Short mmCIF file of C-alpha atoms and ligand atoms in Angstrom, two decimals:
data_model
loop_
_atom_site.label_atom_id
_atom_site.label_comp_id
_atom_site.label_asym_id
_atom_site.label_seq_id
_atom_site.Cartn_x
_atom_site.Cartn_y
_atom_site.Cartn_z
CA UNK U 1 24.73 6.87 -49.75
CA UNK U 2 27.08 3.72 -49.70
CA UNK U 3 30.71 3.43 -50.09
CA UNK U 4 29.76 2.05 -53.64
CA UNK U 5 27.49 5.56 -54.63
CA UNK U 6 30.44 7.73 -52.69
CA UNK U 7 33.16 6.48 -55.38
CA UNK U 8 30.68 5.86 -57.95
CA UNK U 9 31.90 9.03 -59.66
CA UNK U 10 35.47 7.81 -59.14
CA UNK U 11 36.51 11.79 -58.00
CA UNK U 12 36.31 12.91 -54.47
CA UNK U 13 37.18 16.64 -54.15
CA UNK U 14 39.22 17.39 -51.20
CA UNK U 15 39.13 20.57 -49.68
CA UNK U 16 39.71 23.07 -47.06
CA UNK U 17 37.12 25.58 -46.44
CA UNK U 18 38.27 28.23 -43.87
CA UNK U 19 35.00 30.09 -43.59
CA UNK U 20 32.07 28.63 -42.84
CA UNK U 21 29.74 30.79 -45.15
CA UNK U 22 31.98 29.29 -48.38
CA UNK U 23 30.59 25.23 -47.23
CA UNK U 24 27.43 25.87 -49.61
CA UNK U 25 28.07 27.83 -52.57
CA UNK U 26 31.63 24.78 -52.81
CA UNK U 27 29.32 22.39 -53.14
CA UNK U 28 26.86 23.78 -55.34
CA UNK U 29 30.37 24.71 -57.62
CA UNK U 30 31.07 21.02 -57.81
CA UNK U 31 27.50 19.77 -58.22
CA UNK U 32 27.31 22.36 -61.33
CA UNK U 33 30.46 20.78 -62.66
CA UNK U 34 29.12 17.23 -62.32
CA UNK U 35 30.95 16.37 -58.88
CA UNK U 36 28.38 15.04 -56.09
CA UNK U 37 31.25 14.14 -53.41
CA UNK U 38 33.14 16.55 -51.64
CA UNK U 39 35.89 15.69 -48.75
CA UNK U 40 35.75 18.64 -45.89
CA UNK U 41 39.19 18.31 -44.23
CA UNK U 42 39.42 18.78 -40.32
CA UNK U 43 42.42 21.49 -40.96
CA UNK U 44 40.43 24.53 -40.09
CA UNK U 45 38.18 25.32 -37.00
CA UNK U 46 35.14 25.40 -39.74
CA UNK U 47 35.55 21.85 -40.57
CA UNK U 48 32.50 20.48 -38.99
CA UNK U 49 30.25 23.60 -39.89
CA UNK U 50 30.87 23.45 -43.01
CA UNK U 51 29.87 19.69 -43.24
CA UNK U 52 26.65 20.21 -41.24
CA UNK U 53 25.55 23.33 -43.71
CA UNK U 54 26.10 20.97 -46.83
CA UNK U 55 24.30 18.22 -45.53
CA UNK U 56 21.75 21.02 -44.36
CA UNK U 57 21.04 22.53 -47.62
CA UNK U 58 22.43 19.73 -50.59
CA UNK U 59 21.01 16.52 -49.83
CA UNK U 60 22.41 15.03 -52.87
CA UNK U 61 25.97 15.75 -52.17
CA UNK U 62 28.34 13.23 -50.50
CA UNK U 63 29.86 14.79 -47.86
CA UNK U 64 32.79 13.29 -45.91
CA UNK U 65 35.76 14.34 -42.89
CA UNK U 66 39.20 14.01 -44.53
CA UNK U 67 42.10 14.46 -42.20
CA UNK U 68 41.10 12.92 -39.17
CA UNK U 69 43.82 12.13 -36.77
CA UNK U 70 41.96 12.08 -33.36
CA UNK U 71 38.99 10.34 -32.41
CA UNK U 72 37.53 12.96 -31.34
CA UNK U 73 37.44 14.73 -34.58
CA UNK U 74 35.96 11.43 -35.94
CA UNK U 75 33.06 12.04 -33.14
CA UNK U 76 32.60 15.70 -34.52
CA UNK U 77 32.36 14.82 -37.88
CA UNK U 78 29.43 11.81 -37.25
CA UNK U 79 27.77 14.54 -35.08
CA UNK U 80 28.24 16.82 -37.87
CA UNK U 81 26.82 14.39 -40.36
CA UNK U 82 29.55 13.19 -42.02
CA UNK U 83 28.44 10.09 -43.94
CA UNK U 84 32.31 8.75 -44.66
CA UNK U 85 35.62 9.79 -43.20
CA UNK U 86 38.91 9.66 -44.78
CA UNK U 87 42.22 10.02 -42.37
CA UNK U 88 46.15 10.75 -44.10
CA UNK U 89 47.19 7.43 -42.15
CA UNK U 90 46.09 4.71 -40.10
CA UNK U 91 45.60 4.94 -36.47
CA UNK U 92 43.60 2.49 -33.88
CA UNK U 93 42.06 5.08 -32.13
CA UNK U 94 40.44 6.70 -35.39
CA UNK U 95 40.02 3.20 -36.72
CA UNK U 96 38.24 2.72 -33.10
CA UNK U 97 36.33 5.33 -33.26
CA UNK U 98 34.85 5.42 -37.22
CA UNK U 99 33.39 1.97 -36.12
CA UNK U 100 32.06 3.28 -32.87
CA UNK U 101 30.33 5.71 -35.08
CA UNK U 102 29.45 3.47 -38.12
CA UNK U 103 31.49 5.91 -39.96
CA UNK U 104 32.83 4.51 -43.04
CA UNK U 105 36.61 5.17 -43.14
CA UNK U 106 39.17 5.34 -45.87
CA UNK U 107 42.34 5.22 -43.64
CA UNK U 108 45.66 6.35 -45.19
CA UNK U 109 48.21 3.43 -46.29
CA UNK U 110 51.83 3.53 -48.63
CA UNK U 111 53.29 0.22 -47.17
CA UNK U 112 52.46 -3.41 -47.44
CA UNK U 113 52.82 -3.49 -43.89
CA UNK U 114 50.48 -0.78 -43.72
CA UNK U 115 47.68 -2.11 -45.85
CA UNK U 116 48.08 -5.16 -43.62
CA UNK U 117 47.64 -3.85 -40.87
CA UNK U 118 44.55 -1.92 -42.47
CA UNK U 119 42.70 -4.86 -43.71
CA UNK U 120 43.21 -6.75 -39.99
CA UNK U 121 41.20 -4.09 -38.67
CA UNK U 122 38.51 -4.74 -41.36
CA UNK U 123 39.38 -1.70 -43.77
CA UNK U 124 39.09 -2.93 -47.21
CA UNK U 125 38.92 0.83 -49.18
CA UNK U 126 41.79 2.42 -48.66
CA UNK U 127 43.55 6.20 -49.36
CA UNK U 128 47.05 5.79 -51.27
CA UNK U 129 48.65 9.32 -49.38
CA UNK U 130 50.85 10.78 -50.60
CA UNK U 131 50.28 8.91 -54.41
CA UNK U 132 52.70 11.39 -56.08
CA UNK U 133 55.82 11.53 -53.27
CA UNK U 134 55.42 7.62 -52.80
CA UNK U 135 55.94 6.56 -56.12
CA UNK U 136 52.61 6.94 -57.78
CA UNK U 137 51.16 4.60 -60.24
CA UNK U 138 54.15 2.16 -60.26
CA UNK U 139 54.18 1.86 -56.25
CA UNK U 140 50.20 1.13 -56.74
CA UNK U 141 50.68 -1.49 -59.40
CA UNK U 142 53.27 -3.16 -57.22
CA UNK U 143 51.30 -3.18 -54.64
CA UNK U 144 48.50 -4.69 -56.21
CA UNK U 145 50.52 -7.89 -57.33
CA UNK U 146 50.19 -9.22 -53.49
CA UNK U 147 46.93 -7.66 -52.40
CA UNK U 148 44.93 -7.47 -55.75
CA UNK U 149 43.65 -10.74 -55.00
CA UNK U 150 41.99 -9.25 -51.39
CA UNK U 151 39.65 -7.09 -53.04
CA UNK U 152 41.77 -4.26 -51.40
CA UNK U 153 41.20 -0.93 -53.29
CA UNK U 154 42.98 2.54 -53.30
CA UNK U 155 42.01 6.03 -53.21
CA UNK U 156 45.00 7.71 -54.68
CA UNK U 157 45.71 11.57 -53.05
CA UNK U 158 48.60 13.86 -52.72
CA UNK U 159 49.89 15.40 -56.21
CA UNK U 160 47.13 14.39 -58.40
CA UNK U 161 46.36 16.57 -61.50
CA UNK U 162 43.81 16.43 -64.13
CA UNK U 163 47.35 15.40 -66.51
CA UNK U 164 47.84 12.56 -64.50
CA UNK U 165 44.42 11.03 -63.37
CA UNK U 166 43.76 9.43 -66.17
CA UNK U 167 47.02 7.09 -65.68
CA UNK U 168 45.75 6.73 -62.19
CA UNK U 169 42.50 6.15 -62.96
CA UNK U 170 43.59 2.85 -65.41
CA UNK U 171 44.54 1.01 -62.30
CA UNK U 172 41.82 -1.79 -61.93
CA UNK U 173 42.63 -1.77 -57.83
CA UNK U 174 41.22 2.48 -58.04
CA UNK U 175 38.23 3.39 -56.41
CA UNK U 176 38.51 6.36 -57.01
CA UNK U 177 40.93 9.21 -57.21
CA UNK U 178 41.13 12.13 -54.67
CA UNK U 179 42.39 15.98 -54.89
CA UNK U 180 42.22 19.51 -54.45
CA UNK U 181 43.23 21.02 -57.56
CA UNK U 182 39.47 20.99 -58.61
CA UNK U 183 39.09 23.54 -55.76
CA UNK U 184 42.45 24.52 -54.18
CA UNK U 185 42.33 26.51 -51.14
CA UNK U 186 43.05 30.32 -52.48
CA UNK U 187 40.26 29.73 -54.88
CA UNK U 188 37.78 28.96 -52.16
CA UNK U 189 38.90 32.17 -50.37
CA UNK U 190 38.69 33.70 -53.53
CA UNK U 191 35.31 32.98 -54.30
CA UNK U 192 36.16 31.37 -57.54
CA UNK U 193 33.10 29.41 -57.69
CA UNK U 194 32.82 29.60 -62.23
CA UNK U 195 36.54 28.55 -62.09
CA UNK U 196 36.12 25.63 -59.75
CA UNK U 197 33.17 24.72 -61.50
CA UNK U 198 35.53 24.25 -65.04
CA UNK U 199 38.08 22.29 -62.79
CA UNK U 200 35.02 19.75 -62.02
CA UNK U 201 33.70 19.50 -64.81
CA UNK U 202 37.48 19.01 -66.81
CA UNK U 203 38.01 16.32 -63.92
CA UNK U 204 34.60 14.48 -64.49
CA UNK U 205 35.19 14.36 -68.63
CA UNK U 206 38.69 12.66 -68.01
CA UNK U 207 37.01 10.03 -65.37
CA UNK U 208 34.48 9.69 -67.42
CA UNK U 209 36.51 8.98 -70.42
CA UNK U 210 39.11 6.83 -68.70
CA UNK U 211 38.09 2.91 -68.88
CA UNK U 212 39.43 0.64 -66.09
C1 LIG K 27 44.85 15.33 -48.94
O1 LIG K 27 44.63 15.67 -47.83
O2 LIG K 27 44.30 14.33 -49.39
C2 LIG K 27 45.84 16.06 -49.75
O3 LIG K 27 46.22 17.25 -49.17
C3 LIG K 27 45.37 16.32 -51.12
O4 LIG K 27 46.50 16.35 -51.86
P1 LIG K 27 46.64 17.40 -53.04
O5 LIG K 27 46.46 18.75 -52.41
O6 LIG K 27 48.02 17.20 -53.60
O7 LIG K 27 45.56 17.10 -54.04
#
């Protein structure tokens, strides 16, 4: 898959998976719900299992590495068969390392001097973390006045709910919009599989429905 196909759904689930046996039956949850992108975060020792059983089993799900701060997690997740990686910030060495790979990264920006910085090292797709905390849509449209023009674009995370997305969603500089509340941690140890699959599928109508 391409960046394009990855945020062709304009949704990427992010989640934390704790046990390893829970990768699949996620991912087949969001598939059933309409979802084929799912964000495995490196915040739990089952990270990079979890991404090598989904590519294992559900070759038509996009599976990336979210929160990766060291290169070397950026190594385990390419090894793992990661096919993007997403990080809450932007640091050289991951930045280093993602190309070393040919891992496509969404690094994590809030400031102009931070998108900057992020397009000099050749980063054009970039995660807007935390969206709620850091002003939200408003911050986003502001910073779109100076870098709209680069064909910079922003993955929105941190506080996004299916009430907001759609204002999210409306900004023409969104690739897409990223989150958990589709499939929040306790409901992966829960097993909540139907439920998540409702969460999806709610998500997808509103993307779906929401016009650039
Ligand atoms: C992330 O890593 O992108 C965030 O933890 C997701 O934020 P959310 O839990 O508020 O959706």
């Amino acid at each position: 898959m391409s960046n394009e196909s990855f945020l062709a759904q304009r949704l990427i689930c992010v989640a934390v998976i704790d046990r390893t046996e829970d990768a699949v039956p996620l991912a087949e949850a969001l598939l059933a719900g309409g979802l084929n992108v799912i964000e495995v975060t490196f915040r739990t020792a089952a990270a990079a299992e979890a991404i090598a059983r989904i590519r294992r089993s559900l070759p038509t799900m996009g599976v990336g590495a979210g929160t990766l701060l060291t290169a070397d997690q950026v190594r385990q997740a390419s090894e793992a068969g990661a096919q993007f990686g997403v990080a809450p910030g932007l640091s050289e060495s991951v930045s280093n390392a993602a190309q070393k790979h040919k891992l496509p990264l969404f690094p994590g920006v809030i400031t102009p001097t931070e998108v900057m910085h992020a397009l000099d090292l050749g980063w054009t797709t970039l995660k807007f973390f935390p969206a709620g905390a850091a002003g939200g849509v408003d911050m986003l449209k502001a910073l779109a006045g100076p870098f709209g023009h680069t064909g910079v674009k922003f993955i929105p995370t941190g506080g996004v709910t299916a009430a907001n997305l759609p204002s999210y969603l409306a900004v023409p500089q969104v690739a897409a919009v990223g989150g958990s509340w589709m499939a929040e941690r306790k409901l992966v140890a829960d097993k909540a599989w139907d439920k998540i699959t409702a969460l999806t599928a709610e998500a997808m109508k509103i993307a779906q429905q929401t016009q650039k």
